[in-house]
Amino acid sequence: MTGWSPRGHLVGSYGLPALAVLLFLVFSLALPDTFPTRDNVSSILSNQSIPALLALGATVPIATGKFDLSLGYGLGLAHVLVMYLVVETGTPWPAACLGVAAGGALAGAVNGIVVEFARIDSFIATLGTGSIMYALTGRLTDGSRIVPGPGGLPSSFTALYDGRFLGLPLPAFYVLAATVVLWVVLERLPFGRYLYVAGSNPRAAAVLGIPTRRYSVYAFATSGLLTGIAGVLLAAQQQIG
């Protein structure tokens, strides 16, 4: 039986961030006139904010040993639903965004319930719910685009993606906030430790009295919430459904 290796722990914890910094330095040295510029960094932070939110959303169920394959379908549905509510029904955009984010959390909770209480493997369950989301997306669009009127979308709505703070795109701060919150929850609070225990050893978690099924539902709900937020940002970016 091998002992615990501090070096291995450091590599596992900080290997990817260190690699990202190394790659940034390499490209900065190779392309000093284009890569490390403020415009390029801002573009990267803005364009990668939506995939980053989806990645953060996928991380939470993984902590419980489950996988959410409905993220992409949920992103598309959230995007189209925001546009449908704002353009087709005239719903104020703040209410539409909050409703879609809450709906994402609810859809994630349904994923968790199907996985935990129907005892269906997370791959199969979330692929099935994802197919339902895809069908709902097609039903909302009816095979066509949702296009705003001549006045376009409210500028305050599109500013969710186009806006800037301290010279940086707003989406970068959304990702930063979500990352900090998840880090605190998963690494510093009992909730996160319960998730890890439930994922690594469900039997031990049950012996300790941890309601593993409930925490798994919470994990999927968090994933759905972040997916809904990502869909809102995608709608603000694309400005078309």
Short mmCIF file of C-alpha atoms in Angstrom, two decimals:
data_model
loop_
_atom_site.label_atom_id
_atom_site.label_comp_id
_atom_site.label_asym_id
_atom_site.label_seq_id
_atom_site.Cartn_x
_atom_site.Cartn_y
_atom_site.Cartn_z
CA MET A 1 0.00 0.00 0.00
CA THR A 2 1.52 3.30 -1.06
CA GLY A 3 1.75 6.21 1.32
CA TRP A 4 0.36 9.67 0.82
CA SER A 5 2.61 11.78 -1.38
CA PRO A 6 2.72 15.56 -0.74
CA ARG A 7 4.20 16.04 -4.21
CA GLY A 8 1.37 14.10 -5.82
CA HIS A 9 -1.17 16.13 -3.87
CA LEU A 10 0.39 19.39 -5.06
CA VAL A 11 0.42 18.22 -8.67
CA GLY A 12 -3.20 17.17 -8.47
CA SER A 13 -4.29 20.42 -6.85
CA TYR A 14 -2.20 22.95 -8.74
CA GLY A 15 -1.06 21.14 -11.88
CA LEU A 16 -3.69 22.54 -14.24
CA PRO A 17 -3.43 26.16 -13.02
CA ALA A 18 0.36 25.94 -13.32
CA LEU A 19 0.01 24.53 -16.84
CA ALA A 20 -2.38 27.35 -17.78
CA VAL A 21 0.12 29.95 -16.54
CA LEU A 22 2.92 28.22 -18.43
CA LEU A 23 0.93 28.18 -21.67
CA PHE A 24 0.07 31.84 -21.24
CA LEU A 25 3.76 32.68 -20.85
CA VAL A 26 4.72 30.57 -23.87
CA PHE A 27 2.15 32.20 -26.16
CA SER A 28 2.98 35.65 -24.79
CA LEU A 29 6.62 35.15 -25.70
CA ALA A 30 5.81 33.60 -29.07
CA LEU A 31 3.20 36.23 -30.05
CA PRO A 32 4.09 39.34 -28.04
CA ASP A 33 2.26 41.73 -30.36
CA THR A 34 -1.10 39.95 -30.33
CA PHE A 35 -1.59 37.41 -27.54
CA PRO A 36 -0.85 39.31 -24.29
CA THR A 37 -2.70 42.43 -25.41
CA ARG A 38 -5.59 43.82 -23.39
CA ASP A 39 -8.07 43.37 -26.24
CA ASN A 40 -7.15 39.71 -26.72
CA VAL A 41 -7.30 38.93 -23.00
CA SER A 42 -10.68 40.65 -22.75
CA SER A 43 -11.92 38.67 -25.74
CA ILE A 44 -10.80 35.40 -24.18
CA LEU A 45 -12.38 36.22 -20.83
CA SER A 46 -15.65 37.17 -22.51
CA ASN A 47 -15.88 34.34 -25.05
CA GLN A 48 -14.93 31.60 -22.60
CA SER A 49 -17.25 32.72 -19.79
CA ILE A 50 -20.16 30.56 -20.94
CA PRO A 51 -18.10 27.34 -21.32
CA ALA A 52 -16.52 28.14 -17.95
CA LEU A 53 -19.92 28.36 -16.25
CA LEU A 54 -20.93 25.04 -17.82
CA ALA A 55 -17.68 23.46 -16.63
CA LEU A 56 -18.32 24.72 -13.10
CA GLY A 57 -21.83 23.32 -13.29
CA ALA A 58 -20.54 19.91 -14.35
CA THR A 59 -18.06 19.88 -11.46
CA VAL A 60 -20.67 19.69 -8.70
CA PRO A 61 -22.37 16.40 -9.71
CA ILE A 62 -18.94 14.93 -10.42
CA ALA A 63 -18.10 15.49 -6.75
CA THR A 64 -20.90 13.03 -5.94
CA GLY A 65 -19.70 10.52 -8.51
CA LYS A 66 -22.42 11.43 -11.03
CA PHE A 67 -22.35 12.97 -14.50
CA ASP A 68 -24.73 15.48 -16.06
CA LEU A 69 -24.95 15.03 -19.83
CA SER A 70 -27.88 17.41 -20.18
CA LEU A 71 -25.79 20.58 -19.83
CA GLY A 72 -25.60 21.35 -23.54
CA TYR A 73 -29.30 20.72 -24.07
CA GLY A 74 -30.13 22.81 -21.01
CA LEU A 75 -27.99 25.66 -22.31
CA GLY A 76 -29.88 25.69 -25.61
CA LEU A 77 -33.27 25.56 -23.90
CA ALA A 78 -32.38 28.34 -21.45
CA HIS A 79 -31.09 30.52 -24.30
CA VAL A 80 -34.23 30.06 -26.39
CA LEU A 81 -36.57 30.38 -23.41
CA VAL A 82 -35.12 33.76 -22.41
CA MET A 83 -35.55 35.03 -25.96
CA TYR A 84 -39.07 33.62 -26.16
CA LEU A 85 -40.14 35.27 -22.91
CA VAL A 86 -38.61 38.65 -23.73
CA VAL A 87 -39.47 38.84 -27.44
CA GLU A 88 -42.65 36.80 -27.86
CA THR A 89 -44.45 37.37 -24.55
CA GLY A 90 -43.07 40.78 -23.58
CA THR A 91 -41.88 39.58 -20.19
CA PRO A 92 -39.52 42.10 -18.52
CA TRP A 93 -36.01 40.80 -18.97
CA PRO A 94 -35.12 40.66 -15.24
CA ALA A 95 -38.13 38.43 -14.58
CA ALA A 96 -37.32 36.30 -17.62
CA CYS A 97 -33.71 35.84 -16.53
CA LEU A 98 -34.62 34.98 -12.94
CA GLY A 99 -37.33 32.60 -14.12
CA VAL A 100 -34.98 30.79 -16.49
CA ALA A 101 -32.26 30.50 -13.84
CA ALA A 102 -34.82 29.11 -11.37
CA GLY A 103 -36.14 26.79 -14.06
CA GLY A 104 -32.61 25.54 -14.66
CA ALA A 105 -32.25 24.72 -10.98
CA LEU A 106 -35.61 22.92 -11.05
CA ALA A 107 -34.62 20.92 -14.13
CA GLY A 108 -31.36 19.98 -12.41
CA ALA A 109 -33.29 18.86 -9.34
CA VAL A 110 -35.46 16.66 -11.58
CA ASN A 111 -32.26 15.12 -12.94
CA GLY A 112 -31.13 14.37 -9.41
CA ILE A 113 -34.49 12.87 -8.44
CA VAL A 114 -34.52 10.62 -11.50
CA VAL A 115 -30.96 9.48 -10.83
CA GLU A 116 -31.30 8.90 -7.10
CA PHE A 117 -34.90 7.82 -6.56
CA ALA A 118 -35.60 6.06 -9.86
CA ARG A 119 -32.17 4.43 -9.62
CA ILE A 120 -31.24 5.20 -13.21
CA ASP A 121 -27.59 5.63 -14.13
CA SER A 122 -26.70 9.31 -14.41
CA PHE A 123 -25.43 8.89 -17.99
CA ILE A 124 -28.74 7.44 -19.15
CA ALA A 125 -30.98 9.65 -17.02
CA THR A 126 -29.42 12.97 -17.96
CA LEU A 127 -29.16 11.97 -21.62
CA GLY A 128 -32.88 11.24 -21.52
CA THR A 129 -33.81 14.52 -19.84
CA GLY A 130 -31.48 16.29 -22.24
CA SER A 131 -33.44 14.83 -25.16
CA ILE A 132 -36.63 16.19 -23.62
CA MET A 133 -35.00 19.62 -23.31
CA TYR A 134 -33.97 19.43 -26.96
CA ALA A 135 -37.56 18.66 -27.95
CA LEU A 136 -38.85 21.57 -25.88
CA THR A 137 -36.33 23.88 -27.55
CA GLY A 138 -37.61 22.83 -30.96
CA ARG A 139 -41.19 23.32 -29.82
CA LEU A 140 -40.50 26.88 -28.66
CA THR A 141 -38.74 27.89 -31.86
CA ASP A 142 -41.02 25.87 -34.16
CA GLY A 143 -38.04 25.37 -36.44
CA SER A 144 -37.38 29.08 -36.91
CA ARG A 145 -35.40 31.84 -35.28
CA ILE A 146 -36.70 34.10 -32.51
CA VAL A 147 -35.76 37.55 -33.80
CA PRO A 148 -36.26 40.79 -31.81
CA GLY A 149 -38.22 43.64 -33.34
CA PRO A 150 -36.69 46.73 -34.96
CA GLY A 151 -35.86 48.18 -31.55
CA GLY A 152 -33.80 45.14 -30.63
CA LEU A 153 -33.37 43.87 -27.12
CA PRO A 154 -33.15 46.20 -24.10
CA SER A 155 -29.64 47.59 -23.78
CA SER A 156 -29.66 46.80 -20.07
CA PHE A 157 -30.19 43.14 -20.96
CA THR A 158 -27.44 42.93 -23.57
CA ALA A 159 -25.15 44.74 -21.11
CA LEU A 160 -25.16 41.54 -19.05
CA TYR A 161 -22.71 40.24 -21.63
CA ASP A 162 -21.36 43.38 -23.32
CA GLY A 163 -20.87 45.45 -20.17
CA ARG A 164 -17.51 46.10 -18.57
CA PHE A 165 -16.26 46.64 -15.04
CA LEU A 166 -12.77 47.84 -14.15
CA GLY A 167 -11.94 47.59 -17.83
CA LEU A 168 -12.79 43.88 -18.01
CA PRO A 169 -15.90 42.16 -19.43
CA LEU A 170 -18.67 41.54 -16.91
CA PRO A 171 -18.94 37.79 -17.70
CA ALA A 172 -15.44 37.31 -16.31
CA PHE A 173 -16.68 38.53 -12.93
CA TYR A 174 -19.67 36.19 -13.06
CA VAL A 175 -17.30 33.28 -13.55
CA LEU A 176 -15.02 34.57 -10.79
CA ALA A 177 -17.94 34.90 -8.38
CA ALA A 178 -19.26 31.43 -9.21
CA THR A 179 -15.78 29.95 -8.82
CA VAL A 180 -15.23 31.55 -5.42
CA VAL A 181 -18.65 30.47 -4.15
CA LEU A 182 -18.18 26.88 -5.32
CA TRP A 183 -14.67 26.75 -3.88
CA VAL A 184 -15.90 27.91 -0.49
CA VAL A 185 -18.86 25.52 -0.54
CA LEU A 186 -16.94 22.48 -1.76
CA GLU A 187 -13.68 22.98 0.09
CA ARG A 188 -14.53 24.87 3.26
CA LEU A 189 -18.10 23.97 4.26
CA PRO A 190 -19.58 20.69 5.56
CA PHE A 191 -21.87 20.60 2.52
CA GLY A 192 -18.89 20.12 0.21
CA ARG A 193 -17.35 17.44 2.41
CA TYR A 194 -20.65 15.57 2.42
CA LEU A 195 -20.71 15.67 -1.38
CA TYR A 196 -17.20 14.26 -1.61
CA VAL A 197 -17.95 11.50 0.90
CA ALA A 198 -21.15 10.60 -0.92
CA GLY A 199 -19.23 10.37 -4.18
CA SER A 200 -16.20 8.47 -2.93
CA ASN A 201 -17.89 6.03 -0.53
CA PRO A 202 -21.71 6.05 -0.48
CA ARG A 203 -21.88 3.22 2.06
CA ALA A 204 -19.67 5.04 4.52
CA ALA A 205 -21.73 8.19 3.98
CA ALA A 206 -24.91 6.26 4.78
CA VAL A 207 -23.34 4.83 7.94
CA LEU A 208 -22.42 8.37 9.01
CA GLY A 209 -26.02 9.42 8.52
CA ILE A 210 -25.39 11.63 5.48
CA PRO A 211 -28.51 11.78 3.26
CA THR A 212 -26.62 11.02 0.05
CA ARG A 213 -29.67 11.11 -2.19
CA ARG A 214 -30.65 14.57 -1.01
CA TYR A 215 -27.15 15.95 -1.51
CA SER A 216 -27.01 14.45 -4.98
CA VAL A 217 -30.23 16.27 -5.86
CA TYR A 218 -28.69 19.49 -4.51
CA ALA A 219 -25.63 18.91 -6.70
CA PHE A 220 -27.71 18.48 -9.85
CA ALA A 221 -29.82 21.52 -8.94
CA THR A 222 -26.65 23.62 -8.66
CA SER A 223 -25.53 22.33 -12.04
CA GLY A 224 -28.89 23.29 -13.54
CA LEU A 225 -28.76 26.75 -11.96
CA LEU A 226 -25.36 27.50 -13.50
CA THR A 227 -26.58 26.14 -16.84
CA GLY A 228 -29.57 28.49 -16.70
CA ILE A 229 -27.30 31.45 -15.96
CA ALA A 230 -25.06 30.45 -18.87
CA GLY A 231 -28.14 30.34 -21.11
CA VAL A 232 -29.07 33.87 -20.07
CA LEU A 233 -25.58 35.07 -20.98
CA LEU A 234 -25.76 33.25 -24.31
CA ALA A 235 -29.03 35.02 -25.12
CA ALA A 236 -27.48 38.38 -24.21
CA GLN A 237 -24.50 37.55 -26.42
CA GLN A 238 -26.32 36.20 -29.49
CA GLN A 239 -29.35 38.53 -29.25
CA ILE A 240 -31.32 36.03 -31.32
CA GLY A 241 -33.00 32.75 -30.45
#
